PDB file of C-alpha atoms in Angstrom:
ATOM      1  CA  MET A   1      -4.557  20.877   3.909  1.00 45.00           C
ATOM      2  CA  MET A   2      -3.610  18.866   0.802  1.00 45.00           C
ATOM      3  CA  ARG A   3      -0.184  20.482   0.780  1.00 46.00           C
ATOM      4  CA  SER A   4       0.390  19.464   4.420  1.00 48.00           C
ATOM      5  CA  ALA A   5      -0.803  15.928   3.713  1.00 47.00           C
ATOM      6  CA  SER A   6       1.561  15.705   0.740  1.00 43.00           C
ATOM      7  CA  ARG A   7       4.466  16.765   2.927  1.00 44.00           C
ATOM      8  CA  LEU A   8       3.449  14.148   5.494  1.00 42.00           C
ATOM      9  CA  ILE A   9       3.505  11.397   2.878  1.00 43.00           C
ATOM     10  CA  VAL A  10       6.904  12.528   1.562  1.00 42.00           C
ATOM     11  CA  LEU A  11       8.282  12.464   5.111  1.00 40.00           C
ATOM     12  CA  ILE A  12       6.806   9.022   5.785  1.00 43.00           C
ATOM     13  CA  ILE A  13       8.245   7.585   2.591  1.00 42.00           C
ATOM     14  CA  ALA A  14      11.651   9.119   3.258  1.00 41.00           C
ATOM     15  CA  ALA A  15      11.709   7.450   6.693  1.00 43.00           C
ATOM     16  CA  LEU A  16      10.897   3.943   5.452  1.00 45.00           C
ATOM     17  CA  PRO A  17      13.578   1.288   5.002  1.00 45.00           C
ATOM     18  CA  ALA A  18      14.029  -0.041   1.458  1.00 44.00           C
ATOM     19  CA  ALA A  19      11.587  -2.867   0.628  1.00 43.00           C
ATOM     20  CA  ALA A  20      14.267  -5.059  -0.844  1.00 42.00           C
ATOM     21  CA  VAL A  21      17.429  -4.868  -2.830  1.00 39.00           C
ATOM     22  CA  ALA A  22      16.715  -2.961  -6.027  1.00 44.00           C
ATOM     23  CA  GLN A  23      14.621  -5.278  -8.108  1.00 54.00           C
ATOM     24  CA  THR A  24      12.991  -5.583 -11.447  1.00 82.00           C
ATOM     25  CA  LEU A  25       9.302  -4.906 -11.046  1.00 90.00           C
ATOM     26  CA  ALA A  26       6.886  -7.658 -11.979  1.00 93.00           C
ATOM     27  CA  ARG A  27       4.806  -6.916 -15.041  1.00 93.00           C
ATOM     28  CA  TYR A  28       1.112  -6.405 -14.434  1.00 95.00           C
ATOM     29  CA  ALA A  29      -1.948  -5.410 -16.416  1.00 96.00           C
ATOM     30  CA  ILE A  30      -4.626  -3.047 -15.181  1.00 96.00           C
ATOM     31  CA  VAL A  31      -8.022  -4.343 -16.257  1.00 97.00           C
ATOM     32  CA  GLY A  32     -10.907  -2.034 -15.441  1.00 95.00           C
ATOM     33  CA  ASP A  33     -10.420  -0.902 -11.849  1.00 96.00           C
ATOM     34  CA  GLY A  34      -7.961  -3.564 -10.757  1.00 98.00           C
ATOM     35  CA  ILE A  35      -4.962  -5.764 -11.370  1.00 98.00           C
ATOM     36  CA  PRO A  36      -6.534  -9.230 -11.639  1.00 98.00           C
ATOM     37  CA  GLU A  37      -3.383 -11.383 -11.542  1.00 97.00           C
ATOM     38  CA  PRO A  38      -1.093 -11.619  -8.499  1.00 98.00           C
ATOM     39  CA  LEU A  39       2.239  -9.869  -9.042  1.00 97.00           C
ATOM     40  CA  THR A  40       4.026 -13.032  -7.939  1.00 96.00           C
ATOM     41  CA  GLY A  41       1.849 -15.474  -9.894  1.00 94.00           C
ATOM     42  CA  GLN A  42       0.381 -16.837  -6.669  1.00 95.00           C
ATOM     43  CA  PRO A  43      -1.717 -15.581  -3.760  1.00 94.00           C
ATOM     44  CA  GLY A  44      -0.019 -14.047  -0.764  1.00 97.00           C
ATOM     45  CA  ASP A  45      -0.016 -15.133   2.855  1.00 98.00           C
ATOM     46  CA  PRO A  46      -2.650 -13.342   4.975  1.00 98.00           C
ATOM     47  CA  THR A  47      -0.710 -13.874   8.218  1.00 97.00           C
ATOM     48  CA  ARG A  48       2.345 -12.104   6.819  1.00 97.00           C
ATOM     49  CA  GLY A  49       0.008  -9.493   5.314  1.00 97.00           C
ATOM     50  CA  ARG A  50      -1.526  -8.695   8.699  1.00 95.00           C
ATOM     51  CA  ALA A  51       1.937  -8.263  10.197  1.00 96.00           C
ATOM     52  CA  LEU A  52       2.856  -5.893   7.357  1.00 95.00           C
ATOM     53  CA  VAL A  53      -0.327  -3.834   7.775  1.00 95.00           C
ATOM     54  CA  LEU A  54       0.465  -3.414  11.460  1.00 93.00           C
ATOM     55  CA  ALA A  55       4.163  -2.681  10.941  1.00 90.00           C
ATOM     56  CA  ARG A  56       4.862   1.030  11.155  1.00 73.00           C
ATOM     57  CA  SER A  57       7.393   0.643   8.332  1.00 73.00           C
ATOM     58  CA  SER A  58       4.634  -0.200   5.831  1.00 69.00           C
ATOM     59  CA  THR A  59       2.769   2.979   6.859  1.00 79.00           C
ATOM     60  CA  CYS A  60      -0.713   1.409   6.519  1.00 91.00           C
ATOM     61  CA  ILE A  61      -1.898   2.218  10.029  1.00 91.00           C
ATOM     62  CA  LEU A  62      -0.248   5.611  10.036  1.00 91.00           C
ATOM     63  CA  CYS A  63      -3.130   6.738   7.796  1.00 92.00           C
ATOM     64  CA  HIS A  64      -5.750   3.953   8.110  1.00 94.00           C
ATOM     65  CA  PHE A  65      -7.494   2.449  11.107  1.00 93.00           C
ATOM     66  CA  GLY A  66      -9.177  -0.900  11.422  1.00 94.00           C
ATOM     67  CA  PRO A  67      -9.943  -3.971  13.503  1.00 94.00           C
ATOM     68  CA  PHE A  68      -6.570  -4.007  15.214  1.00 92.00           C
ATOM     69  CA  PRO A  69      -7.228  -3.646  18.972  1.00 91.00           C
ATOM     70  CA  GLU A  70      -3.568  -4.222  19.816  1.00 90.00           C
ATOM     71  CA  ALA A  71      -2.376  -1.353  17.593  1.00 88.00           C
ATOM     72  CA  ARG A  72      -2.235   1.982  19.330  1.00 86.00           C
ATOM     73  CA  PHE A  73      -2.341   5.295  17.533  1.00 89.00           C
ATOM     74  CA  GLN A  74      -4.013   4.230  14.302  1.00 90.00           C
ATOM     75  CA  GLY A  75      -4.455   6.874  11.620  1.00 91.00           C
ATOM     76  CA  ASP A  76      -7.574   8.773  10.664  1.00 91.00           C
ATOM     77  CA  LEU A  77      -6.503  10.358   7.358  1.00 92.00           C
ATOM     78  CA  ALA A  78      -7.800   7.483   5.233  1.00 93.00           C
ATOM     79  CA  PRO A  79     -10.791   5.112   5.240  1.00 94.00           C
ATOM     80  CA  SER A  80     -11.071   2.272   7.702  1.00 95.00           C
ATOM     81  CA  LEU A  81      -9.638  -1.048   6.587  1.00 96.00           C
ATOM     82  CA  ALA A  82     -12.482  -2.863   8.383  1.00 96.00           C
ATOM     83  CA  GLY A  83     -14.541  -4.596   5.728  1.00 96.00           C
ATOM     84  CA  ALA A  84     -11.993  -3.904   2.967  1.00 97.00           C
ATOM     85  CA  GLY A  85     -12.526  -7.420   1.614  1.00 97.00           C
ATOM     86  CA  SER A  86     -16.286  -6.817   1.401  1.00 97.00           C
ATOM     87  CA  ARG A  87     -15.956  -3.486  -0.388  1.00 97.00           C
ATOM     88  CA  SER A  88     -13.178  -4.366  -2.833  1.00 97.00           C
ATOM     89  CA  THR A  89     -12.027  -7.370  -4.824  1.00 98.00           C
ATOM     90  CA  PRO A  90      -8.440  -8.597  -4.545  1.00 98.00           C
ATOM     91  CA  ALA A  91      -7.805  -7.034  -7.983  1.00 98.00           C
ATOM     92  CA  GLN A  92      -9.050  -3.649  -6.747  1.00 98.00           C
ATOM     93  CA  LEU A  93      -7.031  -3.897  -3.543  1.00 98.00           C
ATOM     94  CA  ARG A  94      -3.921  -4.813  -5.536  1.00 98.00           C
ATOM     95  CA  LEU A  95      -4.242  -1.757  -7.803  1.00 98.00           C
ATOM     96  CA  ARG A  96      -4.717   0.560  -4.830  1.00 97.00           C
ATOM     97  CA  LEU A  97      -1.524  -0.763  -3.274  1.00 96.00           C
ATOM     98  CA  VAL A  98       0.484  -0.775  -6.486  1.00 97.00           C
ATOM     99  CA  ASP A  99      -0.583   2.702  -7.591  1.00 95.00           C
ATOM    100  CA  ALA A 100      -3.598   4.328  -5.932  1.00 94.00           C
ATOM    101  CA  SER A 101      -3.296   7.330  -8.267  1.00 93.00           C
ATOM    102  CA  GLN A 102      -4.747   5.124 -11.030  1.00 94.00           C
ATOM    103  CA  VAL A 103      -8.006   5.113  -9.058  1.00 94.00           C
ATOM    104  CA  ASN A 104      -7.832   8.632  -7.623  1.00 95.00           C
ATOM    105  CA  PRO A 105      -5.340  11.065  -9.192  1.00 93.00           C
ATOM    106  CA  ASP A 106      -5.630  13.329  -6.116  1.00 93.00           C
ATOM    107  CA  THR A 107      -4.871  10.631  -3.536  1.00 92.00           C
ATOM    108  CA  ILE A 108      -2.229  11.166  -0.887  1.00 90.00           C
ATOM    109  CA  MET A 109      -1.635   7.404  -0.671  1.00 91.00           C
ATOM    110  CA  PRO A 110       1.855   6.482  -1.828  1.00 88.00           C
ATOM    111  CA  SER A 111       2.368   4.259  -4.855  1.00 89.00           C
ATOM    112  CA  TYR A 112       3.841   1.233  -3.113  1.00 91.00           C
ATOM    113  CA  TYR A 113       4.964  -0.591  -6.259  1.00 93.00           C
ATOM    114  CA  ARG A 114       5.384   2.122  -8.862  1.00 88.00           C
ATOM    115  CA  ILE A 115       8.726   3.787  -9.495  1.00 86.00           C
ATOM    116  CA  ASP A 116       8.321   5.673 -12.775  1.00 85.00           C
ATOM    117  CA  GLY A 117       6.968   9.174 -13.212  1.00 82.00           C
ATOM    118  CA  LEU A 118       7.069  10.022  -9.518  1.00 78.00           C
ATOM    119  CA  THR A 119       8.218  13.378  -8.192  1.00 78.00           C
ATOM    120  CA  ARG A 120       9.283  14.397  -4.711  1.00 78.00           C
ATOM    121  CA  VAL A 121      10.757  10.973  -3.912  1.00 78.00           C
ATOM    122  CA  GLY A 122      13.467  10.760  -1.285  1.00 78.00           C
ATOM    123  CA  SER A 123      16.876   9.823  -2.669  1.00 82.00           C
ATOM    124  CA  ALA A 124      16.853   6.534  -0.748  1.00 78.00           C
ATOM    125  CA  TRP A 125      13.685   5.539  -2.620  1.00 75.00           C
ATOM    126  CA  ARG A 126      14.483   6.537  -6.172  1.00 81.00           C
ATOM    127  CA  ASP A 127      14.127   3.591  -8.541  1.00 86.00           C
ATOM    128  CA  LYS A 128      12.916   1.274  -5.747  1.00 88.00           C
ATOM    129  CA  PRO A 129       9.405   0.207  -4.794  1.00 91.00           C
ATOM    130  CA  ILE A 130       8.307   0.739  -1.208  1.00 88.00           C
ATOM    131  CA  LEU A 131       6.990  -2.821  -0.992  1.00 92.00           C
ATOM    132  CA  SER A 132       8.060  -5.955  -2.840  1.00 94.00           C
ATOM    133  CA  ALA A 133       5.657  -7.900  -5.063  1.00 96.00           C
ATOM    134  CA  GLU A 134       5.434 -10.577  -2.365  1.00 97.00           C
ATOM    135  CA  GLN A 135       4.607  -7.987   0.307  1.00 96.00           C
ATOM    136  CA  ILE A 136       1.884  -6.500  -1.915  1.00 97.00           C
ATOM    137  CA  GLU A 137       0.362  -9.965  -2.358  1.00 98.00           C
ATOM    138  CA  ASP A 138       0.547 -10.708   1.372  1.00 98.00           C
ATOM    139  CA  ILE A 139      -1.280  -7.458   2.188  1.00 97.00           C
ATOM    140  CA  VAL A 140      -3.900  -8.120  -0.522  1.00 98.00           C
ATOM    141  CA  ALA A 141      -4.469 -11.621   0.908  1.00 98.00           C
ATOM    142  CA  TYR A 142      -4.962 -10.179   4.402  1.00 97.00           C
ATOM    143  CA  LEU A 143      -7.185  -7.261   3.394  1.00 97.00           C
ATOM    144  CA  ALA A 144      -9.388  -9.681   1.416  1.00 98.00           C
ATOM    145  CA  THR A 145     -10.134 -11.493   4.719  1.00 97.00           C
ATOM    146  CA  LEU A 146     -11.519  -8.319   6.326  1.00 96.00           C
ATOM    147  CA  ARG A 147     -15.247  -8.753   5.772  1.00 93.00           C
ATOM    148  CA  GLU A 148     -18.197  -7.134   7.468  1.00 82.00           C
TER     149      GLU A 148
END
């Protein structure tokens, strides 16, 4: 099963459009189980974050499901995003988006903002993050609003 899931993630990543023109990644520090400071130096926009979560190109709802009644065919491979802001701090959410393997080395979740040390990356994605720093912050801002 894990091998099939890994193939699925590789295929999803290969199908995504580039997040932005090749960019220099923002520096960040992992403190405990999170990245406490926004990658952009300021909080993101939750409205843009919601749109990104629901966009098939971000892949969030291909694996996750949540309180999105208008979104058909939500995933069931990963935990629900409902209540994400109650279960996790913005710092924890940020680390999971930047590089979920820091939290769970066996995760099938892509590293959305990490480019080094990755294997099995499609040629279109080499040396590029899947999401920009601003997009990460927008998604963090939105997920932090999801409280139970």
